[in-house]
PDB file of N, CA and C in Angstrom:
ATOM      1  N   MET T  81      75.788  85.752  56.212  1.00 49.00           N
ATOM      2  CA  MET T  81      75.615  86.044  57.607  1.00 49.00           C
ATOM      3  C   MET T  81      76.873  86.586  58.257  1.00 49.00           C
ATOM      4  N   LYS T  82      77.908  86.752  57.545  1.00 58.00           N
ATOM      5  CA  LYS T  82      79.124  87.311  58.135  1.00 58.00           C
ATOM      6  C   LYS T  82      79.000  88.820  58.144  1.00 58.00           C
ATOM      7  N   ASN T  83      78.865  89.353  59.330  1.00 64.00           N
ATOM      8  CA  ASN T  83      78.795  90.804  59.425  1.00 64.00           C
ATOM      9  C   ASN T  83      79.960  91.362  60.251  1.00 64.00           C
ATOM     10  N   GLY T  84      80.864  90.499  60.716  1.00 64.00           N
ATOM     11  CA  GLY T  84      82.043  90.968  61.437  1.00 64.00           C
ATOM     12  C   GLY T  84      81.782  91.281  62.892  1.00 64.00           C
ATOM     13  N   LYS T  85      80.585  91.078  63.354  1.00 68.00           N
ATOM     14  CA  LYS T  85      80.293  91.347  64.752  1.00 68.00           C
ATOM     15  C   LYS T  85      80.191  90.016  65.490  1.00 68.00           C
ATOM     16  N   GLY T  86      80.843  89.937  66.625  1.00 72.00           N
ATOM     17  CA  GLY T  86      80.784  88.714  67.414  1.00 72.00           C
ATOM     18  C   GLY T  86      82.127  88.002  67.453  1.00 72.00           C
ATOM     19  N   ILE T  87      82.174  86.926  68.216  1.00 78.00           N
ATOM     20  CA  ILE T  87      83.410  86.170  68.412  1.00 78.00           C
ATOM     21  C   ILE T  87      83.373  84.950  67.505  1.00 78.00           C
ATOM     22  N   THR T  88      84.437  84.737  66.799  1.00 87.00           N
ATOM     23  CA  THR T  88      84.505  83.560  65.945  1.00 87.00           C
ATOM     24  C   THR T  88      84.905  82.350  66.776  1.00 87.00           C
ATOM     25  N   LEU T  89      84.667  81.196  66.263  1.00 88.00           N
ATOM     26  CA  LEU T  89      85.014  79.957  66.952  1.00 88.00           C
ATOM     27  C   LEU T  89      86.526  79.842  67.134  1.00 88.00           C
ATOM     28  N   ILE T  90      87.289  80.275  66.175  1.00 90.00           N
ATOM     29  CA  ILE T  90      88.753  80.219  66.255  1.00 90.00           C
ATOM     30  C   ILE T  90      89.256  81.125  67.386  1.00 90.00           C
ATOM     31  N   ALA T  91      88.721  82.329  67.509  1.00 90.00           N
ATOM     32  CA  ALA T  91      89.128  83.241  68.578  1.00 90.00           C
ATOM     33  C   ALA T  91      88.789  82.658  69.943  1.00 90.00           C
ATOM     34  N   LEU T  92      87.647  82.000  70.047  1.00 90.00           N
ATOM     35  CA  LEU T  92      87.243  81.375  71.299  1.00 90.00           C
ATOM     36  C   LEU T  92      88.177  80.226  71.665  1.00 90.00           C
ATOM     37  N   VAL T  93      88.541  79.404  70.707  1.00 92.00           N
ATOM     38  CA  VAL T  93      89.460  78.284  70.945  1.00 92.00           C
ATOM     39  C   VAL T  93      90.831  78.798  71.360  1.00 92.00           C
ATOM     40  N   ILE T  94      91.324  79.810  70.690  1.00 93.00           N
ATOM     41  CA  ILE T  94      92.640  80.388  71.035  1.00 93.00           C
ATOM     42  C   ILE T  94      92.605  80.957  72.446  1.00 93.00           C
ATOM     43  N   THR T  95      91.540  81.627  72.816  1.00 94.00           N
ATOM     44  CA  THR T  95      91.418  82.182  74.174  1.00 94.00           C
ATOM     45  C   THR T  95      91.425  81.072  75.214  1.00 94.00           C
ATOM     46  N   ILE T  96      90.710  79.995  74.942  1.00 95.00           N
ATOM     47  CA  ILE T  96      90.679  78.873  75.893  1.00 95.00           C
ATOM     48  C   ILE T  96      92.059  78.239  76.014  1.00 95.00           C
ATOM     49  N   ILE T  97      92.774  78.089  74.927  1.00 96.00           N
ATOM     50  CA  ILE T  97      94.123  77.510  74.966  1.00 96.00           C
ATOM     51  C   ILE T  97      95.066  78.394  75.777  1.00 96.00           C
ATOM     52  N   VAL T  98      95.007  79.695  75.564  1.00 96.00           N
ATOM     53  CA  VAL T  98      95.851  80.622  76.324  1.00 96.00           C
ATOM     54  C   VAL T  98      95.527  80.537  77.810  1.00 96.00           C
ATOM     55  N   LEU T  99      94.255  80.481  78.162  1.00 96.00           N
ATOM     56  CA  LEU T  99      93.865  80.360  79.570  1.00 96.00           C
ATOM     57  C   LEU T  99      94.352  79.052  80.177  1.00 96.00           C
ATOM     58  N   LEU T 100      94.275  77.953  79.433  1.00 96.00           N
ATOM     59  CA  LEU T 100      94.771  76.667  79.929  1.00 96.00           C
ATOM     60  C   LEU T 100      96.282  76.696  80.165  1.00 96.00           C
ATOM     61  N   ILE T 101      96.998  77.356  79.280  1.00 96.00           N
ATOM     62  CA  ILE T 101      98.451  77.503  79.458  1.00 96.00           C
ATOM     63  C   ILE T 101      98.739  78.307  80.730  1.00 96.00           C
ATOM     64  N   LEU T 102      98.018  79.397  80.930  1.00 96.00           N
ATOM     65  CA  LEU T 102      98.211  80.205  82.135  1.00 96.00           C
ATOM     66  C   LEU T 102      97.877  79.421  83.399  1.00 96.00           C
ATOM     67  N   VAL T 103      96.838  78.630  83.372  1.00 95.00           N
ATOM     68  CA  VAL T 103      96.473  77.799  84.521  1.00 95.00           C
ATOM     69  C   VAL T 103      97.578  76.788  84.803  1.00 95.00           C
ATOM     70  N   GLY T 104      98.099  76.168  83.759  1.00 92.00           N
ATOM     71  CA  GLY T 104      99.178  75.195  83.934  1.00 92.00           C
ATOM     72  C   GLY T 104     100.426  75.815  84.542  1.00 92.00           C
ATOM     73  N   VAL T 105     100.799  76.973  84.067  1.00 91.00           N
ATOM     74  CA  VAL T 105     101.975  77.675  84.607  1.00 91.00           C
ATOM     75  C   VAL T 105     101.733  78.071  86.054  1.00 91.00           C
ATOM     76  N   SER T 106     100.550  78.553  86.350  1.00 90.00           N
ATOM     77  CA  SER T 106     100.234  78.962  87.721  1.00 90.00           C
ATOM     78  C   SER T 106     100.280  77.783  88.689  1.00 90.00           C
ATOM     79  N   ILE T 107      99.721  76.670  88.286  1.00 90.00           N
ATOM     80  CA  ILE T 107      99.744  75.480  89.150  1.00 90.00           C
ATOM     81  C   ILE T 107     101.172  75.000  89.351  1.00 90.00           C
ATOM     82  N   ALA T 108     101.980  75.022  88.303  1.00 87.00           N
ATOM     83  CA  ALA T 108     103.380  74.608  88.421  1.00 87.00           C
ATOM     84  C   ALA T 108     104.140  75.527  89.376  1.00 87.00           C
ATOM     85  N   MET T 109     103.886  76.818  89.300  1.00 86.00           N
ATOM     86  CA  MET T 109     104.571  77.756  90.195  1.00 86.00           C
ATOM     87  C   MET T 109     104.113  77.582  91.635  1.00 86.00           C
ATOM     88  N   LEU T 110     102.898  77.197  91.811  1.00 86.00           N
ATOM     89  CA  LEU T 110     102.340  77.054  93.150  1.00 86.00           C
ATOM     90  C   LEU T 110     102.808  75.774  93.821  1.00 86.00           C
ATOM     91  N   THR T 111     102.772  74.669  93.094  1.00 86.00           N
ATOM     92  CA  THR T 111     103.027  73.373  93.723  1.00 86.00           C
ATOM     93  C   THR T 111     104.335  72.721  93.312  1.00 86.00           C
ATOM     94  N   GLY T 112     104.989  73.179  92.296  1.00 79.00           N
ATOM     95  CA  GLY T 112     106.191  72.533  91.792  1.00 79.00           C
ATOM     96  C   GLY T 112     107.365  72.645  92.753  1.00 79.00           C
ATOM     97  N   GLU T 113     108.444  71.955  92.389  1.00 77.00           N
ATOM     98  CA  GLU T 113     109.658  72.025  93.202  1.00 77.00           C
ATOM     99  C   GLU T 113     110.166  73.461  93.197  1.00 77.00           C
ATOM    100  N   GLY T 114     110.369  74.010  94.353  1.00 80.00           N
ATOM    101  CA  GLY T 114     110.747  75.416  94.455  1.00 80.00           C
ATOM    102  C   GLY T 114     109.568  76.343  94.261  1.00 80.00           C
ATOM    103  N   GLY T 115     108.361  75.799  94.322  1.00 85.00           N
ATOM    104  CA  GLY T 115     107.163  76.613  94.166  1.00 85.00           C
ATOM    105  C   GLY T 115     106.844  77.380  95.434  1.00 85.00           C
ATOM    106  N   ILE T 116     105.784  78.134  95.362  1.00 88.00           N
ATOM    107  CA  ILE T 116     105.396  78.995  96.481  1.00 88.00           C
ATOM    108  C   ILE T 116     105.087  78.178  97.726  1.00 88.00           C
ATOM    109  N   LEU T 117     104.350  77.092  97.570  1.00 87.00           N
ATOM    110  CA  LEU T 117     104.018  76.271  98.743  1.00 87.00           C
ATOM    111  C   LEU T 117     105.260  75.620  99.341  1.00 87.00           C
ATOM    112  N   GLY T 118     106.173  75.156  98.495  1.00 86.00           N
ATOM    113  CA  GLY T 118     107.419  74.569  98.990  1.00 86.00           C
ATOM    114  C   GLY T 118     108.263  75.586  99.738  1.00 86.00           C
ATOM    115  N   LYS T 119     108.344  76.785  99.202  1.00 89.00           N
ATOM    116  CA  LYS T 119     109.106  77.843  99.864  1.00 89.00           C
ATOM    117  C   LYS T 119     108.462  78.244 101.184  1.00 89.00           C
ATOM    118  N   ALA T 120     107.134  78.253 101.225  1.00 90.00           N
ATOM    119  CA  ALA T 120     106.437  78.593 102.468  1.00 90.00           C
ATOM    120  C   ALA T 120     106.710  77.543 103.539  1.00 90.00           C
ATOM    121  N   ASN T 121     106.678  76.273 103.166  1.00 89.00           N
ATOM    122  CA  ASN T 121     106.978  75.211 104.131  1.00 89.00           C
ATOM    123  C   ASN T 121     108.420  75.288 104.600  1.00 89.00           C
ATOM    124  N   SER T 122     109.329  75.587 103.688  1.00 90.00           N
ATOM    125  CA  SER T 122     110.738  75.725 104.052  1.00 90.00           C
ATOM    126  C   SER T 122     110.941  76.897 105.018  1.00 90.00           C
ATOM    127  N   ALA T 123     110.293  78.001 104.743  1.00 92.00           N
ATOM    128  CA  ALA T 123     110.395  79.175 105.623  1.00 92.00           C
ATOM    129  C   ALA T 123     109.816  78.874 106.997  1.00 92.00           C
ATOM    130  N   LYS T 124     108.723  78.136 107.029  1.00 94.00           N
ATOM    131  CA  LYS T 124     108.108  77.762 108.308  1.00 94.00           C
ATOM    132  C   LYS T 124     109.063  76.909 109.125  1.00 94.00           C
ATOM    133  N   THR T 125     109.705  75.942 108.479  1.00 94.00           N
ATOM    134  CA  THR T 125     110.652  75.067 109.171  1.00 94.00           C
ATOM    135  C   THR T 125     111.837  75.868 109.708  1.00 94.00           C
ATOM    136  N   GLU T 126     112.379  76.764 108.901  1.00 94.00           N
ATOM    137  CA  GLU T 126     113.502  77.595 109.337  1.00 94.00           C
ATOM    138  C   GLU T 126     113.097  78.497 110.500  1.00 94.00           C
ATOM    139  N   TYR T 127     111.894  79.048 110.437  1.00 95.00           N
ATOM    140  CA  TYR T 127     111.403  79.916 111.512  1.00 95.00           C
ATOM    141  C   TYR T 127     111.276  79.131 112.811  1.00 95.00           C
ATOM    142  N   GLU T 128     110.705  77.928 112.735  1.00 95.00           N
ATOM    143  CA  GLU T 128     110.533  77.113 113.939  1.00 95.00           C
ATOM    144  C   GLU T 128     111.882  76.731 114.532  1.00 95.00           C
ATOM    145  N   LYS T 129     112.858  76.438 113.690  1.00 94.00           N
ATOM    146  CA  LYS T 129     114.206  76.103 114.168  1.00 94.00           C
ATOM    147  C   LYS T 129     114.835  77.308 114.861  1.00 94.00           C
ATOM    148  N   ALA T 130     114.746  78.475 114.240  1.00 92.00           N
ATOM    149  CA  ALA T 130     115.309  79.693 114.832  1.00 92.00           C
ATOM    150  C   ALA T 130     114.606  80.039 116.136  1.00 92.00           C
ATOM    151  N   GLU T 131     113.281  79.839 116.174  1.00 93.00           N
ATOM    152  CA  GLU T 131     112.524  80.116 117.388  1.00 93.00           C
ATOM    153  C   GLU T 131     112.977  79.201 118.527  1.00 93.00           C
ATOM    154  N   LYS T 132     113.207  77.939 118.218  1.00 93.00           N
ATOM    155  CA  LYS T 132     113.667  76.985 119.228  1.00 93.00           C
ATOM    156  C   LYS T 132     115.054  77.371 119.746  1.00 93.00           C
ATOM    157  N   GLU T 133     115.960  77.725 118.825  1.00 89.00           N
ATOM    158  CA  GLU T 133     117.308  78.133 119.227  1.00 89.00           C
ATOM    159  C   GLU T 133     117.263  79.386 120.098  1.00 89.00           C
ATOM    160  N   GLU T 134     116.423  80.337 119.727  1.00 90.00           N
ATOM    161  CA  GLU T 134     116.300  81.577 120.501  1.00 90.00           C
ATOM    162  C   GLU T 134     115.761  81.287 121.897  1.00 90.00           C
ATOM    163  N   LYS T 135     114.794  80.397 121.990  1.00 91.00           N
ATOM    164  CA  LYS T 135     114.234  80.033 123.294  1.00 91.00           C
ATOM    165  C   LYS T 135     115.290  79.370 124.155  1.00 91.00           C
ATOM    166  N   GLU T 136     116.097  78.497 123.560  1.00 88.00           N
ATOM    167  CA  GLU T 136     117.168  77.841 124.312  1.00 88.00           C
ATOM    168  C   GLU T 136     118.172  78.862 124.838  1.00 88.00           C
ATOM    169  N   LYS T 137     118.522  79.840 124.011  1.00 86.00           N
ATOM    170  CA  LYS T 137     119.460  80.880 124.439  1.00 86.00           C
ATOM    171  C   LYS T 137     118.864  81.718 125.572  1.00 86.00           C
ATOM    172  N   LEU T 138     117.595  82.080 125.423  1.00 86.00           N
ATOM    173  CA  LEU T 138     116.946  82.882 126.464  1.00 86.00           C
ATOM    174  C   LEU T 138     116.827  82.093 127.767  1.00 86.00           C
ATOM    175  N   ASP T 139     116.527  80.807 127.667  1.00 87.00           N
ATOM    176  CA  ASP T 139     116.459  79.969 128.873  1.00 87.00           C
ATOM    177  C   ASP T 139     117.823  79.894 129.548  1.00 87.00           C
ATOM    178  N   LYS T 140     118.877  79.784 128.752  1.00 84.00           N
ATOM    179  CA  LYS T 140     120.238  79.712 129.299  1.00 84.00           C
ATOM    180  C   LYS T 140     120.583  81.017 130.031  1.00 84.00           C
ATOM    181  N   ILE T 141     120.244  82.136 129.429  1.00 81.00           N
ATOM    182  CA  ILE T 141     120.514  83.434 130.067  1.00 81.00           C
ATOM    183  C   ILE T 141     119.669  83.598 131.320  1.00 81.00           C
ATOM    184  N   GLU T 142     118.405  83.181 131.247  1.00 84.00           N
ATOM    185  CA  GLU T 142     117.531  83.290 132.416  1.00 84.00           C
ATOM    186  C   GLU T 142     118.045  82.432 133.564  1.00 84.00           C
ATOM    187  N   ASN T 143     118.520  81.231 133.254  1.00 82.00           N
ATOM    188  CA  ASN T 143     119.099  80.374 134.297  1.00 82.00           C
ATOM    189  C   ASN T 143     120.322  81.032 134.917  1.00 82.00           C
ATOM    190  N   TRP T 144     121.159  81.643 134.073  1.00 78.00           N
ATOM    191  CA  TRP T 144     122.336  82.320 134.601  1.00 78.00           C
ATOM    192  C   TRP T 144     121.912  83.476 135.515  1.00 78.00           C
ATOM    193  N   MET T 145     120.895  84.230 135.086  1.00 77.00           N
ATOM    194  CA  MET T 145     120.444  85.357 135.894  1.00 77.00           C
ATOM    195  C   MET T 145     119.878  84.887 137.234  1.00 77.00           C
ATOM    196  N   ASP T 146     119.147  83.763 137.217  1.00 78.00           N
ATOM    197  CA  ASP T 146     118.635  83.219 138.473  1.00 78.00           C
ATOM    198  C   ASP T 146     119.779  82.832 139.401  1.00 78.00           C
ATOM    199  N   LYS T 147     120.812  82.189 138.843  1.00 75.00           N
ATOM    200  CA  LYS T 147     121.973  81.817 139.660  1.00 75.00           C
ATOM    201  C   LYS T 147     122.684  83.068 140.177  1.00 75.00           C
ATOM    202  N   PHE T 148     122.786  84.074 139.320  1.00 70.00           N
ATOM    203  CA  PHE T 148     123.461  85.308 139.699  1.00 70.00           C
ATOM    204  C   PHE T 148     122.723  86.001 140.840  1.00 70.00           C
ATOM    205  N   GLU T 149     121.386  86.050 140.765  1.00 70.00           N
ATOM    206  CA  GLU T 149     120.590  86.683 141.814  1.00 70.00           C
ATOM    207  C   GLU T 149     120.658  85.891 143.114  1.00 70.00           C
ATOM    208  N   ALA T 150     120.745  84.573 143.018  1.00 72.00           N
ATOM    209  CA  ALA T 150     120.800  83.737 144.212  1.00 72.00           C
ATOM    210  C   ALA T 150     122.161  83.798 144.891  1.00 72.00           C
ATOM    211  N   ASN T 151     123.176  84.169 144.169  1.00 66.00           N
ATOM    212  CA  ASN T 151     124.534  84.213 144.694  1.00 66.00           C
ATOM    213  C   ASN T 151     124.817  85.630 145.210  1.00 66.00           C
ATOM    214  N   ASP T 152     125.045  85.758 146.499  1.00 57.00           N
ATOM    215  CA  ASP T 152     125.258  87.085 147.091  1.00 57.00           C
ATOM    216  C   ASP T 152     126.562  87.732 146.651  1.00 57.00           C
ATOM    217  N   ASN T 153     127.594  86.954 146.469  1.00 56.00           N
ATOM    218  CA  ASN T 153     128.873  87.573 146.117  1.00 56.00           C
ATOM    219  C   ASN T 153     129.054  87.689 144.597  1.00 56.00           C
ATOM    220  N   HIS T 154     128.114  87.243 143.838  1.00 53.00           N
ATOM    221  CA  HIS T 154     128.123  87.362 142.372  1.00 53.00           C
ATOM    222  C   HIS T 154     129.409  86.819 141.761  1.00 53.00           C
ATOM    223  N   SER T 155     129.821  85.661 142.234  1.00 55.00           N
ATOM    224  CA  SER T 155     131.047  85.076 141.687  1.00 55.00           C
ATOM    225  C   SER T 155     130.777  84.193 140.467  1.00 55.00           C
ATOM    226  N   THR T 156     129.516  84.018 140.106  1.00 51.00           N
ATOM    227  CA  THR T 156     129.203  83.227 138.923  1.00 51.00           C
ATOM    228  C   THR T 156     129.677  84.005 137.697  1.00 51.00           C
ATOM    229  N   PRO T 157     130.556  83.411 136.903  1.00 59.00           N
ATOM    230  CA  PRO T 157     131.104  84.165 135.765  1.00 59.00           C
ATOM    231  C   PRO T 157     130.086  84.347 134.651  1.00 59.00           C
ATOM    232  N   LEU T 158     130.093  85.512 134.085  1.00 59.00           N
ATOM    233  CA  LEU T 158     129.292  85.819 132.917  1.00 59.00           C
ATOM    234  C   LEU T 158     130.201  85.627 131.714  1.00 59.00           C
ATOM    235  N   THR T 159     129.947  84.610 130.926  1.00 60.00           N
ATOM    236  CA  THR T 159     130.852  84.266 129.834  1.00 60.00           C
ATOM    237  C   THR T 159     130.210  84.531 128.482  1.00 60.00           C
ATOM    238  N   ALA T 160     131.068  84.656 127.494  1.00 58.00           N
ATOM    239  CA  ALA T 160     130.601  85.001 126.145  1.00 58.00           C
ATOM    240  C   ALA T 160     129.790  83.889 125.503  1.00 58.00           C
ATOM    241  N   ASP T 161     129.959  82.662 125.955  1.00 55.00           N
ATOM    242  CA  ASP T 161     129.203  81.582 125.327  1.00 55.00           C
ATOM    243  C   ASP T 161     127.713  81.660 125.632  1.00 55.00           C
ATOM    244  N   LEU T 162     127.328  82.506 126.577  1.00 53.00           N
ATOM    245  CA  LEU T 162     125.908  82.703 126.866  1.00 53.00           C
ATOM    246  C   LEU T 162     125.236  83.564 125.801  1.00 53.00           C
ATOM    247  N   PHE T 163     126.023  84.334 125.083  1.00 55.00           N
ATOM    248  CA  PHE T 163     125.472  85.309 124.157  1.00 55.00           C
ATOM    249  C   PHE T 163     125.991  85.090 122.748  1.00 55.00           C
ATOM    250  N   SER T 164     125.182  85.442 121.803  1.00 52.00           N
ATOM    251  CA  SER T 164     125.598  85.402 120.409  1.00 52.00           C
ATOM    252  C   SER T 164     124.864  86.518 119.688  1.00 52.00           C
ATOM    253  N   PHE T 165     125.571  87.568 119.313  1.00 51.00           N
ATOM    254  CA  PHE T 165     124.928  88.661 118.594  1.00 51.00           C
ATOM    255  C   PHE T 165     125.930  89.322 117.672  1.00 51.00           C
ATOM    256  N   THR T 166     125.402  89.992 116.682  1.00 54.00           N
ATOM    257  CA  THR T 166     126.225  90.740 115.746  1.00 54.00           C
ATOM    258  C   THR T 166     125.659  92.147 115.664  1.00 54.00           C
ATOM    259  N   PRO T 167     126.368  93.123 116.185  1.00 53.00           N
ATOM    260  CA  PRO T 167     125.852  94.495 116.101  1.00 53.00           C
ATOM    261  C   PRO T 167     125.763  94.942 114.650  1.00 53.00           C
ATOM    262  N   THR T 168     124.621  95.485 114.287  1.00 55.00           N
ATOM    263  CA  THR T 168     124.452  95.951 112.915  1.00 55.00           C
ATOM    264  C   THR T 168     124.453  97.472 112.829  1.00 55.00           C
ATOM    265  N   ASP T 169     124.325  98.126 113.944  1.00 50.00           N
ATOM    266  CA  ASP T 169     124.305  99.581 113.955  1.00 50.00           C
ATOM    267  C   ASP T 169     125.741 100.094 113.884  1.00 50.00           C
ATOM    268  N   SER T 170     126.032 100.974 112.948  1.00 52.00           N
ATOM    269  CA  SER T 170     127.399 101.479 112.797  1.00 52.00           C
ATOM    270  C   SER T 170     127.809 102.346 113.986  1.00 52.00           C
ATOM    271  N   ASN T 171     126.836 102.832 114.759  1.00 51.00           N
ATOM    272  CA  ASN T 171     127.165 103.639 115.927  1.00 51.00           C
ATOM    273  C   ASN T 171     127.364 102.799 117.181  1.00 51.00           C
ATOM    274  N   TRP T 172     127.204 101.511 117.068  1.00 52.00           N
ATOM    275  CA  TRP T 172     127.340 100.606 118.209  1.00 52.00           C
ATOM    276  C   TRP T 172     128.792 100.618 118.660  1.00 52.00           C
ATOM    277  N   GLU T 173     129.013 100.889 119.934  1.00 56.00           N
ATOM    278  CA  GLU T 173     130.377 101.000 120.430  1.00 56.00           C
ATOM    279  C   GLU T 173     130.976  99.649 120.777  1.00 56.00           C
ATOM    280  N   VAL T 174     130.148  98.715 121.201  1.00 53.00           N
ATOM    281  CA  VAL T 174     130.640  97.402 121.579  1.00 53.00           C
ATOM    282  C   VAL T 174     130.592  96.515 120.347  1.00 53.00           C
ATOM    283  N   LYS T 175     131.737  95.960 119.953  1.00 57.00           N
ATOM    284  CA  LYS T 175     131.825  95.212 118.708  1.00 57.00           C
ATOM    285  C   LYS T 175     131.731  93.696 118.892  1.00 57.00           C
ATOM    286  N   ASN T 176     131.902  93.201 120.115  1.00 63.00           N
ATOM    287  CA  ASN T 176     131.760  91.760 120.314  1.00 63.00           C
ATOM    288  C   ASN T 176     131.289  91.476 121.728  1.00 63.00           C
ATOM    289  N   VAL T 177     131.024  90.236 121.996  1.00 66.00           N
ATOM    290  CA  VAL T 177     130.450  89.837 123.276  1.00 66.00           C
ATOM    291  C   VAL T 177     131.415  90.105 124.426  1.00 66.00           C
ATOM    292  N   GLU T 178     132.687  89.848 124.229  1.00 68.00           N
ATOM    293  CA  GLU T 178     133.666  90.077 125.296  1.00 68.00           C
ATOM    294  C   GLU T 178     133.676  91.545 125.723  1.00 68.00           C
ATOM    295  N   GLU T 179     133.628  92.454 124.761  1.00 68.00           N
ATOM    296  CA  GLU T 179     133.583  93.876 125.091  1.00 68.00           C
ATOM    297  C   GLU T 179     132.303  94.217 125.842  1.00 68.00           C
ATOM    298  N   ALA T 180     131.186  93.606 125.443  1.00 68.00           N
ATOM    299  CA  ALA T 180     129.917  93.866 126.125  1.00 68.00           C
ATOM    300  C   ALA T 180     129.984  93.380 127.567  1.00 68.00           C
ATOM    301  N   LEU T 181     130.567  92.213 127.786  1.00 69.00           N
ATOM    302  CA  LEU T 181     130.664  91.682 129.145  1.00 69.00           C
ATOM    303  C   LEU T 181     131.589  92.542 129.999  1.00 69.00           C
ATOM    304  N   ASN T 182     132.703  92.963 129.433  1.00 68.00           N
ATOM    305  CA  ASN T 182     133.602  93.846 130.174  1.00 68.00           C
ATOM    306  C   ASN T 182     132.914  95.146 130.527  1.00 68.00           C
ATOM    307  N   PHE T 183     132.151  95.679 129.604  1.00 66.00           N
ATOM    308  CA  PHE T 183     131.408  96.904 129.864  1.00 66.00           C
ATOM    309  C   PHE T 183     130.421  96.700 131.008  1.00 66.00           C
ATOM    310  N   LEU T 184     129.691  95.587 130.992  1.00 68.00           N
ATOM    311  CA  LEU T 184     128.723  95.298 132.045  1.00 68.00           C
ATOM    312  C   LEU T 184     129.386  95.141 133.403  1.00 68.00           C
ATOM    313  N   TYR T 185     130.523  94.457 133.443  1.00 67.00           N
ATOM    314  CA  TYR T 185     131.217  94.255 134.706  1.00 67.00           C
ATOM    315  C   TYR T 185     131.783  95.555 135.269  1.00 67.00           C
ATOM    316  N   ASN T 186     132.191  96.455 134.408  1.00 69.00           N
ATOM    317  CA  ASN T 186     132.851  97.691 134.855  1.00 69.00           C
ATOM    318  C   ASN T 186     131.899  98.843 135.097  1.00 69.00           C
ATOM    319  N   HIS T 187     130.624  98.693 134.768  1.00 60.00           N
ATOM    320  CA  HIS T 187     129.679  99.814 134.973  1.00 60.00           C
ATOM    321  C   HIS T 187     128.547  99.419 135.853  1.00 60.00           C
TER     322      HIS T 187
END
């Protein structure tokens, strides 16, 4: 009855073993330490932290602007501690916060 057509039992067993190995590796990559789910949770936490810090900075600037608008003589100082940025554009003329504040005051 051997005519060479069809799948042998050995080939079927080997295929199942290979598939089980692939499933095991995939599950380990998904859930293991440093896996995809762990990295996603870590990224979410970092994003939420950065979002909170950004909101705090924006609230601080908004409060300063409200005080500035309420003050007729504009004597409220605009200080560098209100801002934190790093220019990434090589054509950016202002290289730090102090220069940006001086530019704003003089123009």
